[in-house]
Short mmCIF file of C-alpha atoms and ligand atoms in Angstrom, two decimals:
data_model
loop_
_atom_site.label_atom_id
_atom_site.label_comp_id
_atom_site.label_asym_id
_atom_site.label_seq_id
_atom_site.Cartn_x
_atom_site.Cartn_y
_atom_site.Cartn_z
CA UNK A 19 -11.52 -36.86 -18.46
CA UNK A 20 -10.05 -35.62 -15.16
CA UNK A 21 -7.60 -32.72 -15.42
CA UNK A 22 -4.03 -32.86 -14.14
CA UNK A 23 -4.82 -30.16 -11.55
CA UNK A 24 -3.67 -30.89 -8.00
CA UNK A 25 -7.14 -29.77 -6.88
CA UNK A 26 -8.54 -32.72 -8.85
CA UNK A 27 -5.98 -35.32 -7.77
CA UNK A 28 -2.95 -34.43 -9.91
CA UNK A 29 0.59 -33.73 -8.71
CA UNK A 30 1.11 -30.11 -7.55
CA UNK A 31 3.64 -27.90 -9.36
CA UNK A 32 5.27 -27.13 -6.01
CA UNK A 33 5.28 -29.17 -2.83
CA UNK A 34 5.97 -26.09 -0.66
CA UNK A 35 3.79 -22.99 -0.99
CA UNK A 36 5.33 -20.03 -2.85
CA UNK A 37 4.03 -17.06 -0.79
CA UNK A 38 2.66 -13.96 -2.51
CA UNK A 39 5.09 -11.73 -0.66
CA UNK A 40 8.03 -12.12 1.66
CA UNK A 41 10.55 -9.94 3.46
CA UNK A 42 14.30 -10.19 2.86
CA UNK A 43 16.34 -9.80 6.05
CA UNK A 44 20.13 -9.81 5.69
CA UNK A 45 22.87 -10.37 8.26
CA UNK A 46 23.58 -6.62 8.03
CA UNK A 47 20.00 -5.86 9.04
CA UNK A 48 20.28 -8.21 12.02
CA UNK A 49 23.64 -6.77 13.09
CA UNK A 50 22.21 -3.25 12.97
CA UNK A 51 19.26 -4.21 15.16
CA UNK A 52 21.44 -6.06 17.66
CA UNK A 53 23.86 -3.13 17.93
CA UNK A 54 20.95 -0.81 18.66
CA UNK A 55 19.54 -3.17 21.29
CA UNK A 56 22.95 -3.02 23.03
CA UNK A 57 23.03 0.78 22.85
CA UNK A 58 21.51 3.58 24.91
CA UNK A 59 18.40 4.40 22.93
CA UNK A 60 15.65 1.90 22.24
CA UNK A 61 13.19 4.61 21.26
CA UNK A 62 13.20 8.40 20.54
CA UNK A 63 16.94 8.10 19.94
CA UNK A 64 19.22 9.13 17.08
CA UNK A 65 18.22 6.26 14.76
CA UNK A 66 14.84 7.89 14.18
CA UNK A 67 16.29 11.02 12.59
CA UNK A 68 18.84 8.99 10.62
CA UNK A 69 16.02 6.97 9.10
CA UNK A 70 13.91 10.05 8.42
CA UNK A 71 16.80 11.67 6.55
CA UNK A 72 17.41 8.51 4.56
CA UNK A 73 13.76 8.29 3.55
CA UNK A 74 13.65 11.97 2.65
CA UNK A 75 16.75 11.37 0.53
CA UNK A 76 15.22 8.41 -1.33
CA UNK A 77 11.91 10.15 -1.99
CA UNK A 78 13.26 13.64 -2.61
CA UNK A 79 10.78 15.00 -0.06
CA UNK A 80 11.82 17.88 2.19
CA UNK A 81 10.88 15.99 5.35
CA UNK A 82 9.98 12.50 6.53
CA UNK A 83 8.38 11.45 9.83
CA UNK A 84 8.62 7.86 11.12
CA UNK A 85 5.54 6.38 12.80
CA UNK A 86 4.45 3.00 14.11
CA UNK A 87 2.46 1.81 11.06
CA UNK A 88 1.12 2.80 7.68
CA UNK A 89 -2.25 3.21 9.35
CA UNK A 90 -0.76 5.64 11.89
CA UNK A 91 0.80 7.52 8.95
CA UNK A 92 -2.62 7.90 7.30
CA UNK A 93 -4.15 9.01 10.61
CA UNK A 94 -1.36 11.58 11.06
CA UNK A 95 -1.93 12.86 7.52
CA UNK A 96 -5.63 13.42 8.27
CA UNK A 97 -4.67 15.20 11.50
CA UNK A 98 -2.13 17.38 9.68
CA UNK A 99 -4.82 18.50 7.24
CA UNK A 100 -7.19 19.19 10.16
CA UNK A 101 -9.84 16.83 8.86
CA UNK A 102 -12.73 16.87 11.31
CA UNK A 103 -16.49 16.54 11.61
CA UNK A 104 -18.24 17.88 8.51
CA UNK A 105 -15.20 17.41 6.30
CA UNK A 106 -15.22 15.03 3.36
CA UNK A 107 -12.25 13.08 2.07
CA UNK A 108 -12.50 11.28 -1.26
CA UNK A 109 -11.15 7.71 -1.22
CA UNK A 110 -11.15 5.01 -3.94
CA UNK A 111 -12.86 1.75 -2.97
CA UNK A 112 -10.18 -0.56 -4.39
CA UNK A 113 -7.86 -0.37 -1.38
CA UNK A 114 -7.14 -1.61 2.11
CA UNK A 115 -9.63 -0.34 4.68
CA UNK A 116 -7.00 1.82 6.44
CA UNK A 117 -7.15 4.29 3.50
CA UNK A 118 -10.64 5.34 4.56
CA UNK A 119 -10.62 4.36 8.26
CA UNK A 120 -8.18 7.23 8.88
CA UNK A 121 -10.85 9.75 7.84
CA UNK A 122 -13.28 8.30 10.37
CA UNK A 123 -10.65 8.37 13.15
CA UNK A 124 -10.68 12.16 12.78
CA UNK A 125 -14.46 12.41 12.67
CA UNK A 126 -14.54 13.16 8.94
CA UNK A 127 -16.59 11.43 6.26
CA UNK A 128 -15.02 9.23 3.60
CA UNK A 129 -16.61 9.81 0.20
CA UNK A 130 -15.96 6.73 -1.90
CA UNK A 131 -15.29 6.76 -5.63
CA UNK A 132 -14.91 4.08 -8.26
CA UNK A 133 -11.66 3.24 -10.00
CA UNK A 134 -10.43 3.26 -13.58
CA UNK A 135 -11.41 -0.12 -15.06
CA UNK A 136 -8.01 -0.69 -16.70
CA UNK A 137 -5.58 0.36 -13.97
CA UNK A 138 -7.85 0.07 -10.89
CA UNK A 139 -6.40 3.45 -9.81
CA UNK A 140 -8.60 6.26 -8.49
CA UNK A 141 -10.46 7.78 -11.46
CA UNK A 142 -10.10 11.60 -11.53
CA UNK A 143 -13.40 11.90 -13.44
CA UNK A 144 -15.18 10.13 -10.58
CA UNK A 145 -13.36 12.37 -8.08
CA UNK A 146 -14.59 15.45 -9.93
CA UNK A 147 -18.20 14.26 -9.69
CA UNK A 148 -17.97 13.91 -5.90
CA UNK A 149 -16.29 17.23 -5.03
CA UNK A 150 -18.35 19.48 -2.74
CA UNK A 151 -17.51 22.64 -0.74
CA UNK A 152 -16.70 20.24 2.16
CA UNK A 153 -14.06 18.30 0.26
CA UNK A 154 -10.87 18.64 2.29
CA UNK A 155 -8.65 16.06 0.64
CA UNK A 156 -8.37 13.08 -1.65
CA UNK A 157 -6.51 9.91 -0.68
CA UNK A 158 -4.88 8.69 -3.89
CA UNK A 159 -3.98 5.02 -3.52
CA UNK A 160 -1.04 3.94 -5.67
CA UNK A 161 -2.71 0.59 -6.19
CA UNK A 162 -0.31 -2.35 -6.68
CA UNK A 163 2.59 0.13 -6.80
CA UNK A 164 1.56 2.21 -9.79
CA UNK A 165 1.35 5.93 -8.99
CA UNK A 166 -2.13 7.40 -9.46
CA UNK A 167 -2.96 10.12 -12.00
CA UNK A 168 -1.48 12.97 -9.96
CA UNK A 169 -1.51 15.36 -12.92
CA UNK A 170 -5.30 15.22 -13.18
CA UNK A 171 -5.74 15.16 -9.40
CA UNK A 172 -3.53 18.24 -8.96
CA UNK A 173 -5.62 20.17 -11.48
CA UNK A 174 -8.77 19.37 -9.47
CA UNK A 175 -7.10 20.04 -6.10
CA UNK A 176 -5.86 23.45 -7.20
CA UNK A 177 -9.19 24.40 -8.75
CA UNK A 178 -11.25 23.36 -5.72
CA UNK A 179 -8.77 24.03 -2.90
CA UNK A 180 -8.26 20.58 -1.40
CA UNK A 181 -5.11 18.59 -0.61
CA UNK A 182 -3.76 15.35 -2.02
CA UNK A 183 -2.64 12.55 0.28
CA UNK A 184 -0.87 9.70 -1.46
CA UNK A 185 -1.44 6.34 0.20
CA UNK A 186 1.90 5.17 -1.11
CA UNK A 187 2.01 1.94 0.91
CA UNK A 188 2.55 0.09 -2.41
CA UNK A 189 4.65 2.52 -4.39
CA UNK A 190 7.88 3.35 -2.52
CA UNK A 191 10.56 3.47 -5.23
CA UNK A 192 8.10 4.41 -7.98
CA UNK A 193 7.78 7.82 -9.63
CA UNK A 194 5.27 10.02 -11.42
CA UNK A 195 6.47 12.05 -14.43
CA UNK A 196 10.01 11.69 -13.10
CA UNK A 197 9.27 12.81 -9.52
CA UNK A 198 9.77 10.06 -6.92
CA UNK A 199 6.73 8.91 -4.96
CA UNK A 200 6.86 10.78 -1.65
CA UNK A 201 7.48 14.16 -3.25
CA UNK A 202 4.42 14.29 -5.54
CA UNK A 203 1.41 14.65 -3.21
CA UNK A 204 0.99 17.18 -0.37
CA UNK A 205 1.49 14.32 2.09
CA UNK A 206 2.53 10.75 1.26
CA UNK A 207 2.18 7.79 3.59
CA UNK A 208 4.21 4.58 3.62
CA UNK A 209 3.97 1.22 5.38
CA UNK A 210 6.84 -0.99 6.46
CA UNK A 211 4.80 -4.12 7.06
CA UNK A 212 6.82 -7.20 5.99
CA UNK A 213 5.02 -7.62 2.65
CA UNK A 214 5.81 -4.04 1.58
CA UNK A 215 8.99 -2.94 -0.21
CA UNK A 216 11.09 -2.46 2.94
CA UNK A 217 10.18 -3.48 6.46
CA UNK A 218 10.58 -2.62 10.13
CA UNK A 219 8.20 -5.37 11.24
CA UNK A 220 5.41 -2.89 11.79
CA UNK A 221 6.10 0.69 10.81
CA UNK A 222 5.22 3.62 8.63
CA UNK A 223 6.17 7.13 7.63
CA UNK A 224 4.83 10.36 6.23
CA UNK A 225 6.75 12.49 3.75
CA UNK A 226 5.97 16.06 2.74
CA UNK A 227 7.50 19.08 1.08
CA UNK A 228 5.44 21.31 3.37
CA UNK A 229 7.32 21.94 6.65
CA UNK A 230 4.17 22.93 8.55
CA UNK A 231 2.33 19.74 7.59
CA UNK A 232 5.37 17.60 8.44
CA UNK A 233 5.70 19.34 11.83
CA UNK A 234 2.06 18.58 12.62
CA UNK A 235 2.53 14.87 11.91
CA UNK A 236 5.69 14.84 14.07
CA UNK A 237 3.81 16.36 16.98
CA UNK A 238 0.86 13.99 16.45
CA UNK A 239 3.01 10.88 16.79
CA UNK A 240 4.05 11.91 20.28
CA UNK A 241 0.83 12.91 22.07
CA UNK A 242 0.61 16.36 20.51
CA UNK A 243 3.64 17.40 22.57
CA UNK A 244 5.95 20.03 21.15
CA UNK A 245 9.31 18.44 22.02
CA UNK A 246 10.51 14.86 22.47
CA UNK A 247 12.48 13.31 25.35
CA UNK A 248 15.85 13.63 23.60
CA UNK A 249 15.32 17.29 22.73
CA UNK A 250 14.43 17.92 26.38
CA UNK A 251 17.49 16.05 27.62
CA UNK A 252 19.69 18.03 25.22
CA UNK A 253 18.12 21.23 26.50
CA UNK A 254 18.50 20.03 30.11
CA UNK A 255 14.84 20.81 30.65
CA UNK A 256 11.83 19.00 32.08
CA UNK A 257 9.30 21.35 30.54
CA UNK A 258 6.97 20.28 27.75
CA UNK A 259 3.53 21.22 26.57
CA UNK A 260 0.80 19.17 25.02
CA UNK A 261 -0.84 21.50 22.54
CA UNK A 262 -3.02 19.13 20.51
CA UNK A 263 -4.56 15.71 21.08
CA UNK A 264 -2.04 13.25 19.67
CA UNK A 265 -1.17 9.60 20.12
CA UNK A 266 1.85 7.45 20.83
CA UNK A 267 2.61 6.45 17.24
CA UNK A 268 6.42 6.34 17.60
CA UNK A 269 8.69 3.88 15.81
CA UNK A 270 11.45 2.39 17.99
CA UNK A 271 15.16 2.92 17.28
CA UNK A 272 15.72 -0.76 16.55
CA UNK A 273 12.92 -0.67 13.99
CA UNK A 274 14.37 2.50 12.46
CA UNK A 275 17.82 0.93 12.04
CA UNK A 276 16.22 -2.13 10.47
CA UNK A 277 14.29 -0.14 7.88
CA UNK A 278 17.30 2.17 7.26
CA UNK A 279 19.38 -0.91 6.49
CA UNK A 280 16.59 -2.27 4.26
CA UNK A 281 16.33 1.02 2.39
CA UNK A 282 19.84 0.51 0.97
CA UNK A 283 18.39 -2.26 -1.20
CA UNK A 284 15.32 -0.38 -2.41
CA UNK A 285 16.56 0.44 -5.91
CA UNK A 286 17.80 -3.08 -6.53
CA UNK A 287 14.62 -4.65 -5.12
CA UNK A 288 12.24 -2.47 -7.13
CA UNK A 289 14.24 -3.29 -10.28
CA UNK A 290 13.93 -6.99 -9.43
CA UNK A 291 10.17 -6.65 -8.90
CA UNK A 292 9.89 -4.87 -12.27
CA UNK A 293 11.88 -7.63 -13.99
CA UNK A 294 9.70 -10.34 -12.44
CA UNK A 295 6.59 -8.41 -13.48
CA UNK A 296 7.91 -8.21 -17.05
CA UNK A 297 8.41 -11.99 -16.99
CA UNK A 298 4.77 -12.42 -15.91
CA UNK A 299 3.61 -9.93 -18.59
CA UNK A 300 5.40 -11.91 -21.30
CA UNK A 301 4.15 -15.29 -20.05
CA UNK A 302 0.51 -14.19 -19.72
CA UNK A 303 0.46 -13.35 -23.46
CA UNK A 304 0.01 -17.09 -24.02
CA UNK A 305 -3.27 -17.17 -22.05
CA UNK A 306 -6.24 -15.33 -23.59
CA UNK A 307 -8.20 -15.77 -20.31
CA UNK A 308 -5.87 -13.76 -18.05
CA UNK A 309 -3.90 -10.49 -18.36
CA UNK A 310 -2.03 -7.91 -16.31
CA UNK A 311 -3.53 -4.50 -15.47
CA UNK A 312 -3.26 -1.36 -17.60
CA UNK A 313 -0.47 1.18 -17.32
CA UNK A 314 -0.81 4.90 -16.76
CA UNK A 315 1.40 7.12 -18.96
CA UNK A 316 4.09 8.86 -16.89
CA UNK A 317 3.77 6.45 -13.95
CA UNK A 318 6.80 4.33 -13.05
CA UNK A 319 5.37 1.25 -11.34
CA UNK A 320 7.08 -0.01 -8.15
CA UNK A 321 5.22 -3.37 -8.28
CA UNK A 322 4.29 -4.09 -4.71
CA UNK A 323 1.79 -6.51 -6.30
CA UNK A 324 1.45 -8.22 -9.63
CA UNK A 325 -2.31 -8.24 -10.11
CA UNK A 326 -3.63 -10.58 -12.80
CA UNK A 327 -7.19 -10.21 -14.03
CA UNK A 328 -9.17 -13.21 -15.20
CA UNK A 329 -11.49 -12.92 -18.18
CA UNK A 330 -14.16 -15.04 -16.53
CA UNK A 331 -16.13 -15.23 -19.81
CA UNK A 332 -13.32 -17.37 -21.15
CA UNK A 333 -13.32 -19.73 -18.17
CA UNK A 334 -15.82 -22.39 -17.15
CA UNK A 335 -15.24 -21.61 -13.45
CA UNK A 336 -15.15 -18.52 -11.22
CA UNK A 337 -12.24 -16.78 -9.55
CA UNK A 338 -12.75 -18.71 -6.31
CA UNK A 339 -12.14 -21.98 -8.17
CA UNK A 340 -9.03 -20.63 -9.94
CA UNK A 341 -7.77 -19.36 -6.58
CA UNK A 342 -8.30 -22.80 -4.99
CA UNK A 343 -6.68 -24.54 -7.98
CA UNK A 344 -3.57 -22.34 -7.82
CA UNK A 345 -3.27 -22.72 -4.05
CA UNK A 346 -3.48 -26.50 -4.50
CA UNK A 347 -0.57 -26.22 -6.97
CA UNK A 348 1.50 -24.57 -4.21
CA UNK A 349 1.10 -21.04 -5.59
CA UNK A 350 0.27 -18.52 -2.85
CA UNK A 351 -2.12 -16.30 -4.76
CA UNK A 352 -4.08 -13.64 -2.90
CA UNK A 353 -6.83 -11.08 -3.58
CA UNK A 354 -6.28 -7.33 -3.17
CA UNK A 355 -8.83 -6.06 -2.30
CA UNK A 356 -12.40 -6.58 -1.21
CA UNK A 357 -13.73 -3.11 -2.17
CA UNK A 358 -13.87 -1.14 1.07
CA UNK A 359 -17.53 -0.14 0.77
CA UNK A 360 -18.54 -3.82 0.90
CA UNK A 361 -17.14 -4.36 4.40
CA UNK A 362 -19.94 -4.76 6.97
CA UNK A 363 -18.67 -1.80 9.01
CA UNK A 364 -19.09 0.55 6.05
CA UNK A 365 -22.41 -0.91 4.96
CA UNK A 366 -23.73 -0.44 8.51
CA UNK A 367 -22.22 2.96 9.26
CA UNK A 368 -22.08 4.72 5.89
CA UNK A 369 -24.96 2.90 4.20
CA UNK A 370 -22.86 1.69 1.27
CA UNK A 371 -24.25 -1.24 -0.74
CA UNK A 372 -23.19 -3.79 -3.33
CA UNK A 373 -23.71 -2.20 -6.73
CA UNK A 374 -22.51 1.27 -5.62
CA UNK A 375 -19.14 0.98 -7.41
CA UNK A 376 -19.62 -1.41 -10.32
CA UNK A 377 -16.13 -1.20 -11.83
CA UNK A 378 -14.33 -2.06 -8.59
CA UNK A 379 -16.89 -4.76 -7.82
CA UNK A 380 -16.48 -6.32 -11.29
CA UNK A 381 -12.70 -6.23 -10.91
CA UNK A 382 -12.93 -7.77 -7.45
CA UNK A 383 -14.57 -10.87 -8.97
CA UNK A 384 -11.65 -11.30 -11.37
CA UNK A 385 -8.38 -10.27 -9.70
CA UNK A 386 -5.63 -12.45 -8.31
CA UNK A 387 -2.32 -11.24 -6.90
CA UNK A 388 0.44 -13.54 -8.12
CA UNK A 389 3.54 -14.13 -5.96
CA UNK A 390 6.00 -11.24 -6.21
CA UNK A 391 8.95 -10.44 -3.94
CA UNK A 392 12.58 -9.58 -4.68
CA UNK A 393 14.04 -12.88 -3.48
CA UNK A 394 11.91 -14.78 -6.03
CA UNK A 395 13.77 -16.48 -8.82
CA UNK A 396 12.85 -16.64 -12.49
CA UNK A 397 12.14 -20.33 -11.93
CA UNK A 398 9.50 -19.39 -9.33
CA UNK A 399 7.69 -17.29 -11.96
CA UNK A 400 7.94 -20.26 -14.31
CA UNK A 401 6.26 -22.44 -11.65
CA UNK A 402 3.40 -19.94 -11.42
CA UNK A 403 3.11 -20.02 -15.21
CA UNK A 404 3.08 -23.84 -15.21
CA UNK A 405 0.27 -23.78 -12.67
CA UNK A 406 -1.63 -21.27 -14.86
CA UNK A 407 -1.13 -23.62 -17.86
CA UNK A 408 -2.79 -26.40 -15.89
CA UNK A 409 -5.68 -24.09 -14.97
CA UNK A 410 -6.06 -23.16 -18.63
CA UNK A 411 -6.06 -26.79 -19.76
CA UNK A 412 -8.74 -27.62 -17.22
CA UNK A 413 -10.98 -24.55 -17.34
CA UNK A 414 -10.41 -22.34 -20.41
CA UNK A 415 -13.34 -22.32 -22.83
C1 PLP B 503 -0.39 -1.92 4.06
C2 PLP B 503 -1.32 -0.84 3.70
C3 PLP B 503 -1.78 0.12 4.61
C4 PLP B 503 -1.57 0.01 6.10
O1 PLP B 503 -0.28 -0.15 6.51
P1 PLP B 503 0.03 -0.84 7.93
O2 PLP B 503 1.48 -0.59 8.09
O3 PLP B 503 -0.33 -2.29 7.80
O4 PLP B 503 -0.78 -0.15 8.95
C5 PLP B 503 -2.56 1.17 4.16
N1 PLP B 503 -2.90 1.27 2.87
C6 PLP B 503 -2.53 0.35 1.96
C7 PLP B 503 -2.94 0.54 0.55
C8 PLP B 503 -1.75 -0.74 2.35
O5 PLP B 503 -1.40 -1.66 1.45
#
């Protein structure tokens, strides 16, 4: 008997695709950008500092530095910690490639580790096994928006003398044991890509409670020069010095006003993401073949992603087929992530191989990111659940 799946000729749950993530741009955001475009400063102007103060306020960090992307933020963090040839930085494999690429930009060596099988967060026990005298830092990825186990990581960092960088691209608005993300690690990096919590189109930032580290990232974003154009104008001076090799990683003023305006909604949007995630959690109880990920005690989850994990033993098909079936129903599922060590670049340059990190690889065969963004309605979640019901009817065993 044919199923009622759209993939097999049935009527789709939705005629228009529900994306997995989407930005929310208000008229206020647009007005702020337009006003800046009409003003004097398109870049290196006052909007940069205003945004940095707003982000420091939200995260409780002493300082924030705006840069042109989350990737630039990670690169700046590696520069701030003086990662260089011979240095090792421990990175979990269940992440976007930028989390480890930044180590290579600085000439350092990423040392990959496996993740906790329940949460898919970096596993401190695996970190401990890979510490050497060359370990300079760990990049803790707050996968899906759940802060990593910073308590355990801090114990290791203090004992062995390395620093903690939070790749907090997913977790703005979350907290760990009551401390907001951004003020927990030595350096935290954020992305303002449109799928993330707040956006500037492209954009990123670094936060830190350490003024020296923050100052190094600020210098790095502008060529390694010790003052910016506005400071020089204020001082009536032409003189500047390039003291380190930096980049142009600046964020424009119109992007800064956009993300500052977005930031006003952060609390409300994270709460909405959490409510939608709770609706998924409750609905998935009905399906023995799929569940949400585990929770870490003390971590307040900001839900960039809602990651569902298939129990493929209870299905007659693989994840690829479930993915195709849900897409055919008009549900924009996605997969986060292909474990970094499996990318051809890493296999060719670092000699990593399939089988190196069995927990992340097993998870990779089973995960699906379900649509999640603050503008989603409860009825959209119900559509996803209806599509999952159809998958279950067709493929659950
Ligand atoms: C989005 C993301 C980045 C990179 O941010 P960009 O702004 O796209 O450069 C880095 N790490 C993680 C985990 C991300 O999700």
